[in-house]
mmCIF file of C-alpha atoms and ligand atoms in Angstrom:
data_model
loop_
_atom_site.group_PDB
_atom_site.id
_atom_site.type_symbol
_atom_site.label_atom_id
_atom_site.label_comp_id
_atom_site.label_asym_id
_atom_site.label_seq_id
_atom_site.Cartn_x
_atom_site.Cartn_y
_atom_site.Cartn_z
ATOM 1 C CA UNK A 275 -14.066 -12.377 10.423
ATOM 2 C CA UNK A 276 -13.325 -10.618 7.147
ATOM 3 C CA UNK A 277 -10.121 -11.124 5.237
ATOM 4 C CA UNK A 278 -7.425 -8.636 4.359
ATOM 5 C CA UNK A 279 -5.128 -8.224 1.351
ATOM 6 C CA UNK A 280 -1.901 -6.258 1.673
ATOM 7 C CA UNK A 281 -0.005 -4.699 -1.248
ATOM 8 C CA UNK A 282 3.567 -3.526 -0.738
ATOM 9 C CA UNK A 283 6.354 -2.498 -3.107
ATOM 10 C CA UNK A 284 8.765 0.332 -3.834
ATOM 11 C CA UNK A 285 7.016 3.542 -4.866
ATOM 12 C CA UNK A 286 6.091 3.506 -8.562
ATOM 13 C CA UNK A 287 5.794 -0.294 -8.859
ATOM 14 C CA UNK A 288 2.080 -0.098 -9.562
ATOM 15 C CA UNK A 289 0.372 -0.817 -6.220
ATOM 16 C CA UNK A 290 -2.277 1.891 -6.585
ATOM 17 C CA UNK A 291 -2.973 0.853 -10.170
ATOM 18 C CA UNK A 292 -3.496 -2.781 -9.172
ATOM 19 C CA UNK A 293 -5.505 -1.973 -6.026
ATOM 20 C CA UNK A 294 -7.802 0.321 -8.019
ATOM 21 C CA UNK A 295 -8.244 -2.376 -10.652
ATOM 22 C CA UNK A 296 -9.196 -4.918 -7.987
ATOM 23 C CA UNK A 297 -11.681 -2.472 -6.436
ATOM 24 C CA UNK A 298 -13.305 -1.936 -9.842
ATOM 25 C CA UNK A 299 -14.156 -5.624 -10.292
ATOM 26 C CA UNK A 300 -17.890 -6.269 -10.570
ATOM 27 C CA UNK A 301 -19.408 -7.710 -7.378
ATOM 28 C CA UNK A 302 -16.240 -6.829 -5.488
ATOM 29 C CA UNK A 303 -16.637 -6.580 -1.739
ATOM 30 C CA UNK A 304 -13.393 -4.714 -1.190
ATOM 31 C CA UNK A 305 -12.745 -1.579 0.805
ATOM 32 C CA UNK A 306 -9.528 0.396 0.766
ATOM 33 C CA UNK A 307 -7.893 1.124 4.109
ATOM 34 C CA UNK A 308 -7.249 4.858 3.979
ATOM 35 C CA UNK A 309 -3.968 5.583 5.739
ATOM 36 C CA UNK A 310 -2.842 8.725 7.494
ATOM 37 C CA UNK A 311 0.187 10.594 6.213
ATOM 38 C CA UNK A 312 2.085 13.727 7.149
ATOM 39 C CA UNK A 313 3.149 14.367 3.545
ATOM 40 C CA UNK A 314 1.304 16.952 1.452
ATOM 41 C CA UNK A 315 -1.382 15.892 -1.057
ATOM 42 C CA UNK A 316 -0.095 15.487 -4.617
ATOM 43 C CA UNK A 317 -1.912 15.777 -7.926
ATOM 44 C CA UNK A 318 -5.640 15.230 -7.561
ATOM 45 C CA UNK A 319 -5.449 13.587 -4.135
ATOM 46 C CA UNK A 320 -8.238 14.436 -1.701
ATOM 47 C CA UNK A 321 -8.339 14.223 2.067
ATOM 48 C CA UNK A 322 -10.361 11.166 3.077
ATOM 49 C CA UNK A 323 -10.047 9.503 -0.345
ATOM 50 C CA UNK A 324 -6.383 8.538 -0.921
ATOM 51 C CA UNK A 325 -5.221 9.511 2.594
ATOM 52 C CA UNK A 326 -6.142 11.362 5.736
ATOM 53 C CA UNK A 327 -3.628 14.188 5.483
ATOM 54 C CA UNK A 328 -2.437 15.165 8.971
ATOM 55 C CA UNK A 329 -0.016 17.780 10.243
ATOM 56 C CA UNK A 330 3.112 16.290 11.864
ATOM 57 C CA UNK A 331 1.717 17.451 15.245
ATOM 58 C CA UNK A 332 -1.615 15.694 14.689
ATOM 59 C CA UNK A 333 0.228 12.558 13.534
ATOM 60 C CA UNK A 334 2.344 12.560 16.694
ATOM 61 C CA UNK A 335 -0.731 13.082 18.861
ATOM 62 C CA UNK A 336 -2.363 9.997 17.347
ATOM 63 C CA UNK A 337 0.818 7.950 17.879
ATOM 64 C CA UNK A 338 0.837 8.995 21.549
ATOM 65 C CA UNK A 339 -2.849 8.061 21.741
ATOM 66 C CA UNK A 340 -2.045 4.530 20.440
ATOM 67 C CA UNK A 341 -4.445 4.955 17.499
ATOM 68 C CA UNK A 342 -2.261 3.198 14.896
ATOM 69 C CA UNK A 343 -2.217 -0.491 14.064
ATOM 70 C CA UNK A 344 1.212 0.316 12.569
ATOM 71 C CA UNK A 345 3.063 3.376 11.338
ATOM 72 C CA UNK A 346 6.419 4.047 9.678
ATOM 73 C CA UNK A 347 8.583 7.023 8.885
ATOM 74 C CA UNK A 348 8.774 5.810 5.268
ATOM 75 C CA UNK A 349 10.870 8.798 4.161
ATOM 76 C CA UNK A 350 12.637 11.330 6.391
ATOM 77 C CA UNK A 351 9.974 13.318 8.269
ATOM 78 C CA UNK A 352 7.197 11.685 6.222
ATOM 79 C CA UNK A 353 5.034 9.476 8.406
ATOM 80 C CA UNK A 354 2.457 6.988 7.174
ATOM 81 C CA UNK A 355 0.197 4.883 9.337
ATOM 82 C CA UNK A 356 -2.859 2.654 9.442
ATOM 83 C CA UNK A 357 -5.532 3.577 11.980
ATOM 84 C CA UNK A 358 -6.966 0.705 14.027
ATOM 85 C CA UNK A 359 -10.369 2.400 13.763
ATOM 86 C CA UNK A 360 -10.209 2.335 9.946
ATOM 87 C CA UNK A 361 -9.591 -1.411 9.735
ATOM 88 C CA UNK A 362 -12.171 -2.197 12.426
ATOM 89 C CA UNK A 363 -14.830 -0.069 10.722
ATOM 90 C CA UNK A 364 -14.345 -1.709 7.311
ATOM 91 C CA UNK A 365 -14.078 -5.236 8.732
ATOM 92 C CA UNK A 366 -17.288 -4.686 10.720
ATOM 93 C CA UNK A 367 -19.012 -3.790 7.435
ATOM 94 C CA UNK A 368 -18.018 -7.257 6.202
ATOM 95 C CA UNK A 369 -15.570 -5.921 3.616
ATOM 96 C CA UNK A 370 -12.310 -7.466 2.479
ATOM 97 C CA UNK A 371 -9.866 -4.734 3.454
ATOM 98 C CA UNK A 372 -7.128 -3.753 0.981
ATOM 99 C CA UNK A 373 -3.896 -2.103 2.136
ATOM 100 C CA UNK A 374 -1.336 -0.125 0.152
ATOM 101 C CA UNK A 375 1.538 0.156 2.611
ATOM 102 C CA UNK A 376 5.336 0.203 2.597
ATOM 103 C CA UNK A 377 7.296 -3.051 2.901
ATOM 104 C CA UNK A 378 7.761 -2.861 6.681
ATOM 105 C CA UNK A 379 4.105 -2.000 7.249
ATOM 106 C CA UNK A 380 3.139 -4.914 4.999
ATOM 107 C CA UNK A 381 5.228 -7.401 6.959
ATOM 108 C CA UNK A 382 3.852 -6.072 10.268
ATOM 109 C CA UNK A 383 0.185 -6.189 9.219
ATOM 110 C CA UNK A 384 0.658 -9.750 7.930
ATOM 111 C CA UNK A 385 2.245 -10.772 11.242
ATOM 112 C CA UNK A 386 -0.655 -9.212 13.137
ATOM 113 C CA UNK A 387 -3.440 -10.891 11.133
ATOM 114 C CA UNK A 388 -1.727 -14.169 10.149
ATOM 115 C CA UNK A 389 -3.920 -16.397 7.970
ATOM 116 C CA UNK A 390 -6.654 -13.767 7.770
ATOM 117 C CA UNK A 391 -4.322 -11.739 5.559
ATOM 118 C CA UNK A 392 -2.673 -12.309 2.174
ATOM 119 C CA UNK A 393 0.472 -10.247 1.603
ATOM 120 C CA UNK A 394 1.434 -9.425 -1.979
ATOM 121 C CA UNK A 395 4.729 -7.907 -3.079
ATOM 122 C CA UNK A 396 4.422 -6.007 -6.360
ATOM 123 C CA UNK A 397 7.784 -6.287 -8.079
ATOM 124 C CA UNK A 398 8.838 -3.822 -10.783
ATOM 125 C CA UNK A 399 10.774 -5.302 -13.742
ATOM 126 C CA UNK A 400 13.837 -3.150 -12.858
ATOM 127 C CA UNK A 401 14.892 0.027 -11.045
ATOM 128 C CA UNK A 402 15.283 1.711 -14.458
ATOM 129 C CA UNK A 403 11.645 0.972 -15.259
ATOM 130 C CA UNK A 404 10.649 2.222 -11.799
ATOM 131 C CA UNK A 405 12.401 5.492 -12.600
ATOM 132 C CA UNK A 406 10.575 5.747 -15.927
ATOM 133 C CA UNK A 407 7.222 5.158 -14.205
ATOM 134 C CA UNK A 408 7.815 7.696 -11.449
ATOM 135 C CA UNK A 409 8.823 10.290 -14.047
ATOM 136 C CA UNK A 410 5.909 9.552 -16.357
ATOM 137 C CA UNK A 411 3.415 9.588 -13.447
ATOM 138 C CA UNK A 412 4.363 13.253 -13.223
ATOM 139 C CA UNK A 413 3.260 13.770 -9.612
ATOM 140 C CA UNK A 414 6.591 14.133 -7.817
ATOM 141 C CA UNK A 415 9.459 16.610 -8.012
ATOM 142 C CA UNK A 416 12.833 15.281 -9.152
ATOM 143 C CA UNK A 417 14.324 15.308 -5.628
ATOM 144 C CA UNK A 418 11.325 13.350 -4.295
ATOM 145 C CA UNK A 419 11.716 10.803 -7.108
ATOM 146 C CA UNK A 420 15.421 10.401 -6.266
ATOM 147 C CA UNK A 421 14.654 9.720 -2.595
ATOM 148 C CA UNK A 422 12.155 7.050 -3.663
ATOM 149 C CA UNK A 423 14.566 5.417 -6.119
ATOM 150 C CA UNK A 424 17.373 5.469 -3.541
ATOM 151 C CA UNK A 425 15.218 3.375 -1.220
ATOM 152 C CA UNK A 426 13.923 0.962 -3.860
ATOM 153 C CA UNK A 427 16.853 -1.509 -3.911
ATOM 154 C CA UNK A 428 16.585 -1.930 -0.117
ATOM 155 C CA UNK A 429 12.820 -2.380 -0.343
ATOM 156 C CA UNK A 430 13.210 -5.096 -3.004
ATOM 157 C CA UNK A 431 15.079 -7.243 -0.457
ATOM 158 C CA UNK A 432 11.791 -7.624 1.478
ATOM 159 C CA UNK A 433 10.092 -9.577 -1.317
ATOM 160 C CA UNK A 434 10.741 -13.079 0.151
ATOM 161 C CA UNK A 435 8.867 -12.116 3.342
ATOM 162 C CA UNK A 436 5.575 -11.877 1.405
ATOM 163 C CA UNK A 437 3.065 -14.646 0.642
ATOM 164 C CA UNK A 438 3.090 -13.845 -3.078
ATOM 165 C CA UNK A 439 5.317 -11.920 -5.466
ATOM 166 C CA UNK A 440 3.608 -10.478 -8.539
ATOM 167 C CA UNK A 441 5.889 -9.017 -11.195
ATOM 168 C CA UNK A 442 4.267 -5.939 -12.698
ATOM 169 C CA UNK A 443 5.873 -5.880 -16.139
ATOM 170 C CA UNK A 444 3.003 -6.209 -18.592
ATOM 171 C CA UNK A 445 0.102 -4.514 -16.811
ATOM 172 C CA UNK A 446 -2.684 -6.739 -18.153
ATOM 173 C CA UNK A 447 -0.787 -9.857 -17.071
ATOM 174 C CA UNK A 448 -0.232 -8.421 -13.581
ATOM 175 C CA UNK A 449 -3.916 -7.423 -13.269
ATOM 176 C CA UNK A 450 -5.050 -10.931 -14.212
ATOM 177 C CA UNK A 451 -2.596 -12.490 -11.763
ATOM 178 C CA UNK A 452 -3.750 -10.241 -8.921
ATOM 179 C CA UNK A 453 -7.386 -11.162 -9.554
ATOM 180 C CA UNK A 454 -6.538 -14.880 -9.646
ATOM 181 C CA UNK A 455 -4.346 -14.883 -6.532
ATOM 182 C CA UNK A 456 -6.849 -12.830 -4.490
ATOM 183 C CA UNK A 457 -9.737 -14.949 -5.720
ATOM 184 C CA UNK A 458 -7.943 -18.130 -4.659
ATOM 185 C CA UNK A 459 -7.242 -16.640 -1.242
ATOM 186 C CA UNK A 460 -10.832 -15.524 -0.698
ATOM 187 C CA UNK A 461 -12.091 -18.954 -1.768
ATOM 188 C CA UNK A 462 -9.586 -20.780 0.451
ATOM 189 C CA UNK A 463 -7.805 -22.324 -2.520
ATOM 190 C CA UNK A 464 -4.318 -21.630 -1.211
HETATM 191 P P1 LIG B 711 2.595 2.918 -6.719
HETATM 192 O O1 LIG B 711 1.194 3.012 -6.180
HETATM 193 O O2 LIG B 711 3.231 1.590 -6.430
HETATM 194 O O3 LIG B 711 3.478 4.063 -6.296
HETATM 195 P P2 LIG B 711 1.366 3.540 -9.312
HETATM 196 O O4 LIG B 711 0.224 2.590 -9.365
HETATM 197 O O5 LIG B 711 1.092 4.982 -9.010
HETATM 198 O O6 LIG B 711 2.519 2.990 -8.302
HETATM 199 O O7 LIG B 711 2.140 3.410 -10.702
HETATM 200 C C1 LIG B 711 3.223 4.285 -11.034
HETATM 201 C C2 LIG B 711 3.087 4.737 -12.495
HETATM 202 O O8 LIG B 711 3.370 3.623 -13.347
HETATM 203 C C3 LIG B 711 1.695 5.228 -12.846
HETATM 204 O O9 LIG B 711 1.812 6.317 -13.741
HETATM 205 C C4 LIG B 711 1.056 3.994 -13.527
HETATM 206 O O10 LIG B 711 0.067 4.376 -14.471
HETATM 207 C C5 LIG B 711 2.261 3.355 -14.208
HETATM 208 N N1 LIG B 711 2.197 1.883 -14.342
HETATM 209 C C6 LIG B 711 1.687 0.983 -13.454
HETATM 210 N N2 LIG B 711 1.844 -0.290 -13.893
HETATM 211 C C7 LIG B 711 2.479 -0.194 -15.093
HETATM 212 C C8 LIG B 711 2.933 -1.172 -16.056
HETATM 213 N N3 LIG B 711 2.767 -2.498 -15.891
HETATM 214 N N4 LIG B 711 3.546 -0.718 -17.165
HETATM 215 C C9 LIG B 711 3.725 0.618 -17.358
HETATM 216 N N5 LIG B 711 3.332 1.599 -16.502
HETATM 217 C C10 LIG B 711 2.712 1.197 -15.378
HETATM 218 P P1 LIG B 712 3.072 7.637 -1.407
HETATM 219 O O1 LIG B 712 3.723 8.872 -0.814
HETATM 220 O O2 LIG B 712 3.663 7.266 -2.745
HETATM 221 O O3 LIG B 712 1.577 7.699 -1.414
HETATM 222 O O4 LIG B 712 3.442 6.429 -0.435
HETATM 223 C C1 LIG B 712 4.767 6.184 -0.073
HETATM 224 C C2 LIG B 712 4.863 4.838 0.604
HETATM 225 O O5 LIG B 712 4.143 4.836 1.838
HETATM 226 C C3 LIG B 712 4.267 3.707 -0.244
HETATM 227 O O6 LIG B 712 5.153 2.597 -0.158
HETATM 228 C C4 LIG B 712 2.974 3.419 0.457
HETATM 229 O O7 LIG B 712 2.568 2.082 0.273
HETATM 230 C C5 LIG B 712 3.383 3.660 1.912
HETATM 231 N N1 LIG B 712 2.239 3.795 2.827
HETATM 232 C C6 LIG B 712 1.034 4.350 2.584
HETATM 233 N N2 LIG B 712 0.239 4.233 3.657
HETATM 234 C C7 LIG B 712 0.938 3.560 4.604
HETATM 235 C C8 LIG B 712 0.636 3.088 5.940
HETATM 236 O O8 LIG B 712 -0.448 3.269 6.470
HETATM 237 N N3 LIG B 712 1.627 2.442 6.583
HETATM 238 C C9 LIG B 712 2.845 2.218 6.041
HETATM 239 N N4 LIG B 712 3.734 1.541 6.764
HETATM 240 N N5 LIG B 712 3.161 2.632 4.785
HETATM 241 C C10 LIG B 712 2.219 3.288 4.085
#
């Protein structure tokens, strides 16, 4: 059975940056679990690449159909969820599946897969730095950024429930640590 690596953190901590870096490693056998969301695409996002963008009705239909491994209303009226079919498809291809999910989703996926999964909490140096990053990313309106920052302190309290905490202060240091920790996990060194 293939392994799984879960990344969770408050929005803006650097999950996507670190997941993309991991995927770009030579000889990597990773595949990204594309989640469903009912939020609108932002920036250059494309359906079927970053997310499967669903209408709220379609999202609800899939919940009723029991298609999700887990889902959360991460922000009011904004649903995000991992399809069972997505994880099964990638695992069957022999890939190590990478997840970028919110803190509750991360804890739930870890519980479901146990030792097959490594859960990593990406910790920002501070809420102030998180704010700077969300602003400089330039993809979200000010009110959206505020909602994300308002939730960040609560989300930080989930850190101890993860297998590993990686502080994303200096990016190169965090990238190297992610590669090392994931490598150790895949080679049964932890
Ligand atoms: P997340 O996926 O957790 O929401 P992103 O990966 O989109 O976060 O990162 C948020 C923003 O912060 C992006 O513009 C990214 O380039 C930037 N960023 C990521 N890591 C660092 C870092 N260590 N130092 C400075 N900026 C960073
Ligand atoms: P964003 O809108 O910035 O892409 O994502 C907002 C939050 O939703 C992030 O914390 C992201 O990790 C989380 N998220 C993305 N996909 C899923 C998912 O399938 N399940 C859960 N629980 N959270 C998700």
